[in-house]
Amino acid sequence: MGEAVRRQQLADGLAAVHGRIAAACAAAGRSTDEITLVIVTKFFPASDVRLLAELGVGDVGENRHQEAEAKAAVLRAEDGPVAGLRWHFIGGLQSNKAAAVARYADVVHSVDRAKLVAPLARGAEQRERRLDVLIQVSLDPPEAAGRSGAAVADVPRLAEEVAGNERLRLRGVMGVAPLGGDADRAFAQLAQIAGRVREIVPDAGWISAGMSGDLEQAVRNGATHLRVGSAVLGERPRIK
Ligand SMILES: *Cc1c(COP(=O)(O)O)cnc(C)c1O
């Protein structure tokens, strides 16, 4: 595919998503200024990330460490809008990779256990900056297998743990609506948990919720960050 064609596809996808966000904000009586749109570029090439930056995107999300590290290294070395992108890590974190993630990510959405605090802080220290982090909360029913995210009951203790580390800055919570579940209900629960986190860290006001299929429900329930991939980039290539 030619670059001009791809650029137009991405521009069209972005326009459609911005239109949906504007409509959802209007319906909820919120301002679009309250929303940060993170474009999830996992599985797509660095060339797409570059085009998105040229189209005005400021925040991109990745969920696989090796892929994210490689793309961030290539693009940060360039001039122009890509150099200023904020990189959000939104995927499951292994403790032995967490320090490496903290060396290129600006925001980590997926902190779900206390074991990640020390390695994330170490990576942030090597980069000589404070790392923005969110606690990922499981919105799945308790009996669900393989859920990612901290159990609701564990969130306050984890929030205190993160808040107690001077290299990390707790910004709020992140959640993924259960597959086939009621997104409105899940995001309402996330908003409630966000309130409990703010009792511990009053300015931790970020709520990362909502993807291509449920961003309206997320906006309605107070999301500040939306993580949108396929609605902008198209269907992800299949994993080989
Ligand atoms: C892939 C992914 C997204 C984006 O999903 P789309 O349905 O393509 O918008 C959002 N959040 C997380 C955690 C993801 O892994």
XYZ file of C-alpha atoms and ligand atoms in Angstrom:
255
model
C 0.000 0.000 0.000
C 1.274 3.468 -0.865
C 2.047 5.856 1.917
C -0.482 8.451 0.718
C -3.248 5.837 0.770
C -2.306 4.671 4.263
C -2.092 8.247 5.519
C -5.616 8.883 4.240
C -6.910 5.689 5.890
C -5.431 6.700 9.218
C -6.730 10.260 8.878
C -10.209 8.906 8.163
C -10.006 6.530 11.136
C -8.886 9.305 13.436
C -11.646 11.626 12.235
C -14.258 8.927 12.846
C -12.985 8.239 16.361
C -12.769 11.932 17.232
C -16.373 12.231 16.013
C -17.472 9.378 18.279
C -15.662 10.911 21.251
C -17.244 14.316 20.616
C -20.709 12.757 20.445
C -20.123 10.686 23.591
C -18.835 13.722 25.475
C -21.796 15.828 24.353
C -24.203 13.112 25.507
C -22.443 12.861 28.875
C -22.139 16.620 29.392
C -18.349 16.399 29.365
C -15.716 18.370 27.495
C -13.487 16.607 24.968
C -10.593 18.385 26.709
C -10.984 15.860 29.545
C -10.127 12.979 27.209
C -6.698 11.769 26.112
C -6.837 9.478 23.115
C -4.103 6.833 23.124
C -3.758 5.159 19.738
C -2.849 1.497 20.188
C -0.299 0.643 17.490
C 0.612 -2.911 18.536
C 1.252 -5.220 15.535
C 1.475 -2.236 13.192
C 4.766 -0.987 11.771
C 6.758 2.022 12.901
C 5.812 3.690 9.607
C 2.184 3.831 10.820
C 3.261 5.378 14.114
C 5.196 8.013 12.163
C 2.152 8.825 10.005
C -0.052 9.069 13.108
C 2.365 11.525 14.711
C 2.324 13.612 11.537
C -1.479 13.577 11.733
C -1.324 15.085 15.215
C -1.420 12.023 17.464
C 0.505 12.626 20.665
C -0.011 9.370 22.573
C 0.555 5.802 21.394
C 0.051 2.517 23.216
C 1.855 -0.815 22.906
C 1.314 -4.084 24.758
C 4.348 -6.236 23.899
C 7.682 -5.289 25.369
C 10.061 -6.273 22.576
C 7.968 -4.712 19.859
C 7.429 -1.522 21.832
C 11.086 -1.166 22.767
C 12.190 -1.555 19.157
C 9.656 0.945 17.787
C 10.337 3.518 20.479
C 14.100 3.249 19.891
C 13.773 3.808 16.133
C 11.263 6.637 16.328
C 12.742 8.552 19.248
C 15.977 8.872 17.292
C 14.195 10.702 14.468
C 13.382 14.373 14.077
C 9.886 15.746 13.739
C 6.627 14.956 15.508
C 7.459 11.292 16.252
C 10.295 12.342 18.535
C 7.798 13.905 20.945
C 5.335 11.013 21.192
C 4.294 9.782 24.635
C 4.578 5.988 24.860
C 1.997 4.128 26.924
C 2.641 0.523 27.911
C -0.720 -1.212 28.248
C 0.151 -4.912 28.219
C 0.805 -7.586 30.790
C 4.117 -6.968 32.567
C 6.659 -9.581 33.547
C 8.702 -8.553 36.571
C 11.950 -9.316 34.774
C 10.990 -6.952 31.916
C 9.511 -4.154 34.011
C 12.728 -2.166 34.414
C 13.317 -2.274 30.661
C 9.754 -1.079 30.011
C 10.250 1.834 32.400
C 13.246 2.951 30.351
C 11.167 3.846 27.280
C 7.550 4.082 28.452
C 6.203 7.416 29.672
C 3.122 5.841 31.238
C 2.604 2.238 32.374
C -1.110 1.342 32.578
C -0.750 -2.246 33.713
C 0.652 -2.313 37.242
C -1.274 -5.140 38.888
C 0.987 -6.398 41.682
C 3.453 -5.048 44.220
C 6.300 -7.077 42.754
C 6.440 -4.662 39.811
C 7.097 -1.581 41.934
C 10.822 -2.078 42.546
C 11.830 -2.948 38.959
C 9.705 -0.132 37.492
C 11.309 2.300 39.925
C 14.755 1.029 38.985
C 14.075 1.625 35.271
C 12.723 5.102 36.011
C 15.784 5.921 38.039
C 18.100 4.857 35.222
C 16.224 7.260 32.975
C 16.386 9.923 35.678
C 12.698 10.650 35.749
C 9.525 9.852 37.577
C 7.340 7.295 35.827
C 3.575 7.758 35.539
C 1.740 4.556 36.428
C -1.821 3.308 36.624
C -3.099 0.356 38.575
C -4.799 -2.160 36.326
C -7.937 -3.419 38.009
C -9.581 -6.689 37.040
C -13.185 -6.057 36.013
C -13.808 -9.739 35.345
C -15.987 -11.825 37.631
C -13.830 -13.222 40.468
C -14.073 -16.787 39.154
C -12.735 -15.843 35.689
C -9.570 -17.692 34.716
C -6.481 -15.871 33.540
C -7.773 -12.432 34.386
C -5.292 -9.609 34.204
C -5.430 -6.833 36.716
C -5.388 -6.605 40.480
C -8.396 -7.936 42.350
C -10.596 -5.053 43.491
C -9.949 -5.848 47.147
C -6.182 -5.574 46.639
C -6.215 -2.170 44.939
C -5.950 0.109 48.014
C -2.926 -1.746 49.370
C -1.253 -1.713 45.961
C -2.005 1.998 45.603
C -0.245 2.672 48.893
C 2.716 0.618 47.774
C 3.045 2.553 44.504
C 2.445 5.905 46.198
C 5.211 5.124 48.663
C 7.843 4.944 45.924
C 9.322 8.310 45.017
C 10.330 7.177 41.500
C 6.724 6.376 40.570
C 3.805 8.719 40.273
C 0.431 7.055 40.728
C -1.939 8.694 38.228
C -5.033 6.487 38.529
C -6.537 3.222 37.327
C -6.955 1.206 34.161
C -9.472 -1.465 33.245
C -10.645 -3.633 30.368
C -14.326 -4.533 30.164
C -14.913 -8.304 30.313
C -15.357 -10.002 26.948
C -19.037 -10.242 26.177
C -19.864 -8.557 29.483
C -21.679 -5.342 30.306
C -19.147 -2.581 29.641
C -21.277 0.081 31.343
C -21.371 -1.903 34.538
C -17.659 -2.699 34.409
C -16.683 0.935 33.852
C -19.019 2.127 36.591
C -17.203 -0.240 38.937
C -13.851 1.098 37.720
C -14.990 4.665 38.442
C -15.907 3.639 41.957
C -12.485 2.066 42.514
C -10.858 5.205 41.087
C -12.595 7.108 43.874
C -11.036 4.840 46.475
C -7.588 5.358 44.952
C -8.103 9.139 45.138
C -8.669 8.796 48.876
C -5.055 7.607 49.015
C -3.565 9.850 46.304
C -5.926 12.799 45.754
C -4.558 13.824 42.359
C -4.590 10.302 40.886
C -7.507 11.239 38.651
C -6.824 9.275 35.481
C -9.209 6.536 34.402
C -7.963 4.515 31.431
C -10.930 2.632 30.019
C -12.576 2.045 26.687
C -11.327 0.613 23.411
C -12.664 0.668 19.840
C -15.815 -1.222 20.773
C -16.782 0.459 24.014
C -15.387 3.969 24.119
C -18.879 5.485 24.455
C -19.543 3.507 27.626
C -16.136 4.540 28.950
C -16.764 8.247 28.324
C -20.155 7.955 29.986
C -18.496 6.495 33.076
C -15.798 9.091 33.517
C -12.847 7.770 31.470
C -10.018 10.239 30.958
C -7.912 8.003 28.703
C -9.206 5.873 25.832
C -7.051 3.152 24.269
C -8.161 2.782 20.668
C -6.497 0.578 18.061
C -8.519 -1.104 15.347
C -11.026 1.732 14.858
C -8.106 3.854 13.617
C -5.593 1.386 12.181
C -7.908 -1.316 10.894
C -7.929 -4.961 11.825
C -4.658 -6.130 13.378
C -2.497 -8.473 11.316
C -2.751 -12.040 12.650
C 0.051 -13.243 14.897
C 2.394 -15.516 12.986
C -5.233 -3.985 21.994
C -5.698 -3.238 23.187
C -6.527 -2.120 23.057
C -7.076 -1.626 21.732
O -8.072 -2.483 21.266
P -8.989 -2.114 19.995
O -10.181 -2.973 20.168
O -8.177 -2.465 18.789
O -9.296 -0.674 20.055
C -6.868 -1.448 24.221
N -6.430 -1.847 25.436
C -5.633 -2.913 25.581
C -5.197 -3.302 26.958
C -5.238 -3.645 24.481
O -4.444 -4.713 24.641
